[in-house]
PDB file of C-alpha atoms in Angstrom:
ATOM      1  CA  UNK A 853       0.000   0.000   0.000  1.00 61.00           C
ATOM      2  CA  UNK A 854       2.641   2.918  -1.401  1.00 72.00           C
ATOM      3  CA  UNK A 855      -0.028   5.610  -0.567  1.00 93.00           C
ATOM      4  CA  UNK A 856       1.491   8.554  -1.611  1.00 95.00           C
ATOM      5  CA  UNK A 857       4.882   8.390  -4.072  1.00 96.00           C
ATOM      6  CA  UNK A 858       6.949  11.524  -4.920  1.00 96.00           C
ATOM      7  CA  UNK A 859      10.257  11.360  -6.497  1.00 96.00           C
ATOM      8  CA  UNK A 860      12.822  12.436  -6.269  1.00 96.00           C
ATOM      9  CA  UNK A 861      13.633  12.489  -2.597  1.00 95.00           C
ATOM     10  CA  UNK A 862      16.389  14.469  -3.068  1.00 96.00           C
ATOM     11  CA  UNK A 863      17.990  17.277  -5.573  1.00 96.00           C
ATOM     12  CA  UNK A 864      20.034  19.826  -6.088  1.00 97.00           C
ATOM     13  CA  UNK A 865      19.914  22.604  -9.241  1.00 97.00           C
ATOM     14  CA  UNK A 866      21.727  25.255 -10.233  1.00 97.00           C
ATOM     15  CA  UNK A 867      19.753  28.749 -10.573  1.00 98.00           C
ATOM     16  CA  UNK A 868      18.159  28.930 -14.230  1.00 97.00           C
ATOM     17  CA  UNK A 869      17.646  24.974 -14.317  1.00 97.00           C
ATOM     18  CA  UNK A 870      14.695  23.133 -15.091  1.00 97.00           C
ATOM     19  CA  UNK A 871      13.229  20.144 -13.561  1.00 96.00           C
ATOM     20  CA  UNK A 872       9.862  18.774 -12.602  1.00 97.00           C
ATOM     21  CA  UNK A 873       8.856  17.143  -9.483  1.00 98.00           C
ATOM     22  CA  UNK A 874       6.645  13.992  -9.744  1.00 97.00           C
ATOM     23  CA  UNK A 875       3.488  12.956  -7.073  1.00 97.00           C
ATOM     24  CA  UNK A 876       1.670   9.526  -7.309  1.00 97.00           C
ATOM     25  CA  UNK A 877      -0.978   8.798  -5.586  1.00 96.00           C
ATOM     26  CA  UNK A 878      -2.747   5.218  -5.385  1.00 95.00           C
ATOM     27  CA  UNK A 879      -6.050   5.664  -3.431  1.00 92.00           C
ATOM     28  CA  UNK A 880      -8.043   6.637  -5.921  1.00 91.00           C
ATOM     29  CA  UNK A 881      -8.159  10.445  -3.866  1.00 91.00           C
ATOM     30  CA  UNK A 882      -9.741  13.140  -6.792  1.00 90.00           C
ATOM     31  CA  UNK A 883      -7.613  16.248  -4.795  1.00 90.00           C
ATOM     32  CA  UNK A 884      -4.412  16.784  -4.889  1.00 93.00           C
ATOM     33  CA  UNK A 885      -2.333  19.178  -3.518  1.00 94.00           C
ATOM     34  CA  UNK A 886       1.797  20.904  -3.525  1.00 97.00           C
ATOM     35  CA  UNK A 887       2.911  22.544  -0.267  1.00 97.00           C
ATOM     36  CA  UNK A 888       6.153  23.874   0.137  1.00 97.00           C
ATOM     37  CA  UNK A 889       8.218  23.582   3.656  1.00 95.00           C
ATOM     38  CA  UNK A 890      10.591  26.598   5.074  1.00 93.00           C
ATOM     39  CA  UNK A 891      11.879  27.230   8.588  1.00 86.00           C
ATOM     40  CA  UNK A 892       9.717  30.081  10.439  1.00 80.00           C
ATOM     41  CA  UNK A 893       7.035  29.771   7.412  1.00 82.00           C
ATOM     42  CA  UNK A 894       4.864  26.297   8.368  1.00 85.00           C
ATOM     43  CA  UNK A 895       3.555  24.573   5.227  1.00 92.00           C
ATOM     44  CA  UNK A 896       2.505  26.570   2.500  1.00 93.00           C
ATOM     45  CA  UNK A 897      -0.190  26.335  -0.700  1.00 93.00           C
ATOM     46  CA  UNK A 898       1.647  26.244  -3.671  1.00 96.00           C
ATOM     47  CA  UNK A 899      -0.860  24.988  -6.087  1.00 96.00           C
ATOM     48  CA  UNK A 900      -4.242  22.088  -6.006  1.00 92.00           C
ATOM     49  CA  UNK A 901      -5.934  20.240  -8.066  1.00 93.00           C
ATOM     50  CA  UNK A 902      -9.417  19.699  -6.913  1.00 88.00           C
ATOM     51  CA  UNK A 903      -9.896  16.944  -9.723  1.00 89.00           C
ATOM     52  CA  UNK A 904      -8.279  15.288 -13.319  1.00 90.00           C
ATOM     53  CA  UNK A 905      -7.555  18.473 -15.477  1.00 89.00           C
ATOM     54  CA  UNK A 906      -8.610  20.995 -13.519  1.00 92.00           C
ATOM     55  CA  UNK A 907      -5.685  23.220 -10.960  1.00 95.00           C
ATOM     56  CA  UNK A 908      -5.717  26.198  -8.945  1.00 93.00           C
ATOM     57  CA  UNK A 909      -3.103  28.743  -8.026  1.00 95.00           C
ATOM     58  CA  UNK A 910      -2.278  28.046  -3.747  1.00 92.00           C
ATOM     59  CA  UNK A 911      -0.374  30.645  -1.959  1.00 91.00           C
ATOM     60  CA  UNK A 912       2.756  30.729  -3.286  1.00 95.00           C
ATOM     61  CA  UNK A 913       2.411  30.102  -6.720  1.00 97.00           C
ATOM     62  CA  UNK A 914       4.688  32.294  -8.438  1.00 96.00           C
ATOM     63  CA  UNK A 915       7.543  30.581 -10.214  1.00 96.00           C
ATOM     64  CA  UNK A 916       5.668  27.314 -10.770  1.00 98.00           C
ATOM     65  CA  UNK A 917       3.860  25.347 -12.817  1.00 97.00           C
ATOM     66  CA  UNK A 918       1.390  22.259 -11.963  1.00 97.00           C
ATOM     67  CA  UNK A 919      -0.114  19.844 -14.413  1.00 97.00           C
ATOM     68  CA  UNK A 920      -2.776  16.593 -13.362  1.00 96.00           C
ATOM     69  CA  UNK A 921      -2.975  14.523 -16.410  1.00 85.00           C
ATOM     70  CA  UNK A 922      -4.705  12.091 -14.948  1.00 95.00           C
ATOM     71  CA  UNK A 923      -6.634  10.878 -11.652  1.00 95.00           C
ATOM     72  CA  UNK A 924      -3.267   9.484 -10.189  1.00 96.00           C
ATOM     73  CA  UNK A 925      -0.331  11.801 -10.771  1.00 97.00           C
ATOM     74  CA  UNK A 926       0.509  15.504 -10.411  1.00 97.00           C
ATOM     75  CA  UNK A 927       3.555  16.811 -10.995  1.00 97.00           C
ATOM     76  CA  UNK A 928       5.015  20.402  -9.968  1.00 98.00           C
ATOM     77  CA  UNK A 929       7.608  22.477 -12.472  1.00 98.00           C
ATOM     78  CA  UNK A 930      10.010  24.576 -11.959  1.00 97.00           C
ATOM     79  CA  UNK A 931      11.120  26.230 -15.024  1.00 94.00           C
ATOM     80  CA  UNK A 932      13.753  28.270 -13.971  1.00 96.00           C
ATOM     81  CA  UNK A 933      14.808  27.764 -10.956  1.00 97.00           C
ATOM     82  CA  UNK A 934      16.118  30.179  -8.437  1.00 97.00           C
ATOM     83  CA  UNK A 935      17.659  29.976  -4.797  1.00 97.00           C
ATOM     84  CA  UNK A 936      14.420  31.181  -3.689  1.00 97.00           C
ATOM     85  CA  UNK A 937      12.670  27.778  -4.392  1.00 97.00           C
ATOM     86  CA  UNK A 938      15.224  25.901  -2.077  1.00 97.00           C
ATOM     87  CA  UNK A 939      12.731  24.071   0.320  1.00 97.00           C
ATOM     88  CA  UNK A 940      11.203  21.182   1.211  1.00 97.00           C
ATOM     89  CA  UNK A 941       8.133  20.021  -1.527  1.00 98.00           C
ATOM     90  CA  UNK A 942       5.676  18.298  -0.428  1.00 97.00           C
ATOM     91  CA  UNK A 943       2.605  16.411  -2.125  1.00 97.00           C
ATOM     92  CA  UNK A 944      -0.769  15.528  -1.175  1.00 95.00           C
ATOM     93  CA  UNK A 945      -3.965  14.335  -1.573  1.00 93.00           C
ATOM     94  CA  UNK A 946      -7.411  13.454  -0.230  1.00 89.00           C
ATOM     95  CA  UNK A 947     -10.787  12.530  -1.041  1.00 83.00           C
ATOM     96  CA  UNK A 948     -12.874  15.287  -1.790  1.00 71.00           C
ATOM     97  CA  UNK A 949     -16.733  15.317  -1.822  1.00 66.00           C
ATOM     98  CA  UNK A 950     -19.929  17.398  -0.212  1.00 60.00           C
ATOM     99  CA  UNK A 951     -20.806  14.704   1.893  1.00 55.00           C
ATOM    100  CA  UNK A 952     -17.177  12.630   2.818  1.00 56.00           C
ATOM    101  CA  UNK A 953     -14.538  14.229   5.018  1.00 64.00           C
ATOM    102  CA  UNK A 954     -11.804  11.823   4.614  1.00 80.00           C
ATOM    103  CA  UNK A 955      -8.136  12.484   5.832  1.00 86.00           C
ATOM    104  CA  UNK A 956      -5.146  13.802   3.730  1.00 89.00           C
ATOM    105  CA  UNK A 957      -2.527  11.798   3.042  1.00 93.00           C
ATOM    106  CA  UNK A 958       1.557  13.110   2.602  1.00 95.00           C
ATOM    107  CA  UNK A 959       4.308  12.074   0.607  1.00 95.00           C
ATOM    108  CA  UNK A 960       7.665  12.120   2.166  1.00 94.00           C
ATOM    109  CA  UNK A 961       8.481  15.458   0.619  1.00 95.00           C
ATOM    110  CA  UNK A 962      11.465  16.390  -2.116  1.00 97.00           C
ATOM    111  CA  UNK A 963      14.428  18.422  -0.685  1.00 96.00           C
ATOM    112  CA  UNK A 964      15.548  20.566  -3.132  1.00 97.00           C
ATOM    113  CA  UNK A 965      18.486  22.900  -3.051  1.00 97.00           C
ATOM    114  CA  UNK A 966      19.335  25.503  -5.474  1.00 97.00           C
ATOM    115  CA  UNK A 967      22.614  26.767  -6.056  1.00 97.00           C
TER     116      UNK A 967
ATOM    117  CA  UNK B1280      -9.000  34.173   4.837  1.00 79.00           C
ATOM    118  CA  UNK B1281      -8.258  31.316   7.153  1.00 85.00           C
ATOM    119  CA  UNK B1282      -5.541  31.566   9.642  1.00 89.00           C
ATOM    120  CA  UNK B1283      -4.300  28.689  12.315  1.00 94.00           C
ATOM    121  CA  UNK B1284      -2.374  29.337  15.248  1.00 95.00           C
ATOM    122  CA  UNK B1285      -0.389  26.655  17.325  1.00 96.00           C
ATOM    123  CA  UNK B1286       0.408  27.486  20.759  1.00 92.00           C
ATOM    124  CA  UNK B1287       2.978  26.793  22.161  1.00 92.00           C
ATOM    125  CA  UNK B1288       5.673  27.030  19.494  1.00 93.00           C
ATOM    126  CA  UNK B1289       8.156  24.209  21.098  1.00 95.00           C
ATOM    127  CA  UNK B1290       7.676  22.052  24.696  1.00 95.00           C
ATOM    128  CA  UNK B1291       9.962  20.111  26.568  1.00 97.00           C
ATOM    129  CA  UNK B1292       8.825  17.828  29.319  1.00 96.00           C
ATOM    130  CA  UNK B1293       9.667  15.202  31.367  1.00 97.00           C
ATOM    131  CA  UNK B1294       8.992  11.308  30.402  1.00 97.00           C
ATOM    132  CA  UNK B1295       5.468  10.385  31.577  1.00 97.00           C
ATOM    133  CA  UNK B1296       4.027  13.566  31.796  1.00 96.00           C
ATOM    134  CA  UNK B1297       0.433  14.189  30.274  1.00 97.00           C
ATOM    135  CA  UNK B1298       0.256  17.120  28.237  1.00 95.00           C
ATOM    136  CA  UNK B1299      -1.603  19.172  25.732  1.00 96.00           C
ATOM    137  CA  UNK B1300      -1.034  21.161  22.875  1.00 97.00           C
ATOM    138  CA  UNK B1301      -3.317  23.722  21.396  1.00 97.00           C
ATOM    139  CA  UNK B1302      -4.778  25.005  17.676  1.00 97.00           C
ATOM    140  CA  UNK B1303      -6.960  27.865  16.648  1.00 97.00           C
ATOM    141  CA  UNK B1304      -8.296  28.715  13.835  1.00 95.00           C
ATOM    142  CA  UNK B1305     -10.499  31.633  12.302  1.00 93.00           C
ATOM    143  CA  UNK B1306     -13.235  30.997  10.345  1.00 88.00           C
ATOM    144  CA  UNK B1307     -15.236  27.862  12.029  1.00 87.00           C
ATOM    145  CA  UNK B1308     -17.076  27.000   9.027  1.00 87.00           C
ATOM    146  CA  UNK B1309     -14.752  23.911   7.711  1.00 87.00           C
ATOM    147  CA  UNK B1310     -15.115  20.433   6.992  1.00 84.00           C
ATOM    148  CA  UNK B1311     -12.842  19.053   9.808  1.00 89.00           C
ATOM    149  CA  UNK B1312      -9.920  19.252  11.323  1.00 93.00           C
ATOM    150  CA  UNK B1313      -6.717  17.248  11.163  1.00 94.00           C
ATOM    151  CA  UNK B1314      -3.754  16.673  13.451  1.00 97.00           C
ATOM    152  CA  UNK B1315      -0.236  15.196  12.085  1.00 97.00           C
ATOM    153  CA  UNK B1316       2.838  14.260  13.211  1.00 97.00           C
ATOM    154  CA  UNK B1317       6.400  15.061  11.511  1.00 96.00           C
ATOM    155  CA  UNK B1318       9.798  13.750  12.635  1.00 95.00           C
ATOM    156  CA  UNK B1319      12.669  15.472  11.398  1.00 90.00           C
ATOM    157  CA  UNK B1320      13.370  15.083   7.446  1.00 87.00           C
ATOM    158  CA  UNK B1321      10.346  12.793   7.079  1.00 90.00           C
ATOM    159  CA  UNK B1322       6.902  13.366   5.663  1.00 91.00           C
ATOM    160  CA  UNK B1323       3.535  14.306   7.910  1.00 94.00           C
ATOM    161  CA  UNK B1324       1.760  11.196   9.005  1.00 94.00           C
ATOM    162  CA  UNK B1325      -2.214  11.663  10.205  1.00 94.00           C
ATOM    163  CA  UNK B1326      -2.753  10.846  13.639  1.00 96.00           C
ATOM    164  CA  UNK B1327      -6.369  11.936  14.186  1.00 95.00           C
ATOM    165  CA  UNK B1328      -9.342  13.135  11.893  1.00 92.00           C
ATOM    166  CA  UNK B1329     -12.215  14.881  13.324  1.00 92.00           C
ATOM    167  CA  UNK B1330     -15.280  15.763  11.381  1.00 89.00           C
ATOM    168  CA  UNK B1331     -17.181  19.101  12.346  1.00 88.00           C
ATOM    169  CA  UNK B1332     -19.978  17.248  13.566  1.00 89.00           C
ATOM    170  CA  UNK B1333     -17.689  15.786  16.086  1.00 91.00           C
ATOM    171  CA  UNK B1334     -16.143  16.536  19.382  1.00 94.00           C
ATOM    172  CA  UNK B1335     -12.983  14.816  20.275  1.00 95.00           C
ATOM    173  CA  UNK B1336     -11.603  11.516  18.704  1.00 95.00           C
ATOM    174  CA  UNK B1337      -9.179   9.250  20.446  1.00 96.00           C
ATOM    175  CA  UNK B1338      -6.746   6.699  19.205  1.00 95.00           C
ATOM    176  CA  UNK B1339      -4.505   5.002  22.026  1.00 96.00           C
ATOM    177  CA  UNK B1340      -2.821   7.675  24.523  1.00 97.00           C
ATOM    178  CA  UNK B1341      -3.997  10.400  22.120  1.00 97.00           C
ATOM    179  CA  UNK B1342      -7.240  12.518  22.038  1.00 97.00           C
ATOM    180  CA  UNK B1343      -7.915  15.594  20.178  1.00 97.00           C
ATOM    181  CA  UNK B1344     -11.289  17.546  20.894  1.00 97.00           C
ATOM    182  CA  UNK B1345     -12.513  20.100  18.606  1.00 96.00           C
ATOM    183  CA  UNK B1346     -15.104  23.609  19.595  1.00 95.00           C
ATOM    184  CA  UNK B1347     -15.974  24.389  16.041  1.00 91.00           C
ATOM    185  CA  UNK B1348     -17.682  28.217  18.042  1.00 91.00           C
ATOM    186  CA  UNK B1349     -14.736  28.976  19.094  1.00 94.00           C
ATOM    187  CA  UNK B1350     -12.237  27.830  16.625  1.00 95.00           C
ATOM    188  CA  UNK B1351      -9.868  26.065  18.998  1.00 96.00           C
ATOM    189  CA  UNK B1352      -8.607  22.053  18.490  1.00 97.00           C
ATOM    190  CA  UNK B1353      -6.666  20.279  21.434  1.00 97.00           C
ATOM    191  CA  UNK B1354      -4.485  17.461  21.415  1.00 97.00           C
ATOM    192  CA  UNK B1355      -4.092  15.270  24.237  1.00 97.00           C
ATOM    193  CA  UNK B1356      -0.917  13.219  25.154  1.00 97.00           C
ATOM    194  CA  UNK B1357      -1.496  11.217  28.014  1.00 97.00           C
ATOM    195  CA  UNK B1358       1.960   9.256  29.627  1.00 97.00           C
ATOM    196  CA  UNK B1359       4.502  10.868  27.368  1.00 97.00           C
ATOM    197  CA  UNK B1360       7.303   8.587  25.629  1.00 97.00           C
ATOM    198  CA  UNK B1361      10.348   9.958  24.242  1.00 97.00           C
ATOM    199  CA  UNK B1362       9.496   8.781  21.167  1.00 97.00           C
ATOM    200  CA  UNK B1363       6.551  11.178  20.884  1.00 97.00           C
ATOM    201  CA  UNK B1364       9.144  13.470  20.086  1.00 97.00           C
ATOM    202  CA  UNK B1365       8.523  15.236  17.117  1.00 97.00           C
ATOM    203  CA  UNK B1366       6.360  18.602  15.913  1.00 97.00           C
ATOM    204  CA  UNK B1367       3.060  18.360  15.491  1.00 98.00           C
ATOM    205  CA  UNK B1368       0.788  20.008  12.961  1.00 97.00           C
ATOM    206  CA  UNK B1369      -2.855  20.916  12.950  1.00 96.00           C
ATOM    207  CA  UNK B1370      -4.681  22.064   9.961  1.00 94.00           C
ATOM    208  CA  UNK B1371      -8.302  22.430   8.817  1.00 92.00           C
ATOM    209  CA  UNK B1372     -10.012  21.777   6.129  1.00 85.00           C
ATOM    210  CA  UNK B1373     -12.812  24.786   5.012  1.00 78.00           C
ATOM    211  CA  UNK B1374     -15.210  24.515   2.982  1.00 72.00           C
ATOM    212  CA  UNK B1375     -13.022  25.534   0.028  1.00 63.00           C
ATOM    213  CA  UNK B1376     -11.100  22.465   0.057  1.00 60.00           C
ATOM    214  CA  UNK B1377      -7.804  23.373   0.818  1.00 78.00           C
ATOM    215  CA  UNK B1378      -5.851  22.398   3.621  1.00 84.00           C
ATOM    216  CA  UNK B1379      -4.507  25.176   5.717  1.00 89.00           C
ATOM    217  CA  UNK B1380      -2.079  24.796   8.633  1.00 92.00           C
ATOM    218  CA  UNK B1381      -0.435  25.481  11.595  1.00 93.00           C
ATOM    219  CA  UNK B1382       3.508  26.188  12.029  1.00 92.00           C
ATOM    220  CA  UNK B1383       3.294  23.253  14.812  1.00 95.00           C
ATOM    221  CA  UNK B1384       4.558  22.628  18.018  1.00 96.00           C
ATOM    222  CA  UNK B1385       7.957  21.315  18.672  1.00 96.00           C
ATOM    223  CA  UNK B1386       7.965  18.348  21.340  1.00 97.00           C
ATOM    224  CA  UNK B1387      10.543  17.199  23.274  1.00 97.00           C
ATOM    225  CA  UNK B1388       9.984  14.229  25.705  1.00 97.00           C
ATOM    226  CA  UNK B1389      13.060  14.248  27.648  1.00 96.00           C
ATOM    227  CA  UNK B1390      14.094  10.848  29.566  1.00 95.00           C
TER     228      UNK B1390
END
């Protein structure tokens, strides 16, 4: 039962690099969500996706770029990255309906340092 | 826009101890209410879900109550271990569907 799979755990970029950060999710959940992780700053929106093809800007979405292809995956991009966007990524996701409060489920985050 | 609070910021107490740690939140109109654990470098893990119809839920030495009028969430931790150490998140869940959270509360059980 993987739950929820991001990859990769770890990574480091230099600024102006590209790369996209990949979420998985196996319980059939229809919201999915990116948080990003910074001392002093708690856990922060950076984009959801409330279902398949549809996404919404979070917080802090400035610099980043989402995309849910499908019910399963949802993948953040960075397209150019800057020392700014050194944090810990996290992805989520939970069941989302009128009528069924379920829990929320984390991956085991991305640390990603740019240099 | 919602806002949670987590009070205190870190705690350090003695093996065995019972103790509690405390969320509050703005706007009471949200789904539910959710507390997590993180150790250091790892992901959040759910501990306890409680609806907004609810009160408290309980699952072993843990309880968390929830006073939707007043926007405040408690955790309970009876018999403290040392490996409860770790911070511990709150967040709720309004009706907009996005998860907001606490900063969290830094435990330390001491020996």
């Amino acid at each position: 039962n993987a739950g929820v799979t991001q990859t990769p755990k770890f990574q480091v970029l230099k600024t102006g690099q590209s790369m996209t950060l990949q979420c998985a999710q196996d319980m059939n959940h229809n919201s999915m969500y990116w948080y990003r992780q910074d001392p002093g700053m708690g856990l922060r929106l950076i984009y959801y996706s409330a279902s398949e093809g549809t996404t919404d800007k979070g917080e802090v979405p400035n610099g980043y770029n989402v995309s849910r292809l499908n019910k399963r995956e949802f993948s953040l991009r960075l397209e150019s990255a800057a020392p700014s966007q050194t944090s810990v990524y996290f992805c989520a996701s939970q069941d989302h309906r009128p009528v069924m409060n379920t829990e929320a489920f984390f991956g085991q985050g991305t640390r990603l340092t740019v240099v | 826009k919602q806002e949670v609070t987590q009070i205190p910021a870190a705690l350090s107490v003695p093996e065995g101890e019972n103790l509690v740690l405390n969320c509050s939140f703005t706007d009471s109109a949200i789904y539910n209410l959710q507390w997590f654990r993180q150790d250091p470098g790892k992901g959040l893990t759910s501990l306890l879900l409680i609806q907004s119809s609810q009160r408290e839920q309980t699952s072993g030495r843990l309880n968390a109550s929830l006073d939707k009028s007043s926007g405040r969430s408690t955790l309970y931790i009876a018999a403290s271990q040392p490996g409860d150490s770790a911070t511990y998140l709150c967040a709720v869940r309004p009706r907009g569907s996005r998860l907001t959270f606490g900063e969290g509360t830094q435990l330390t059980v001491n020996p």
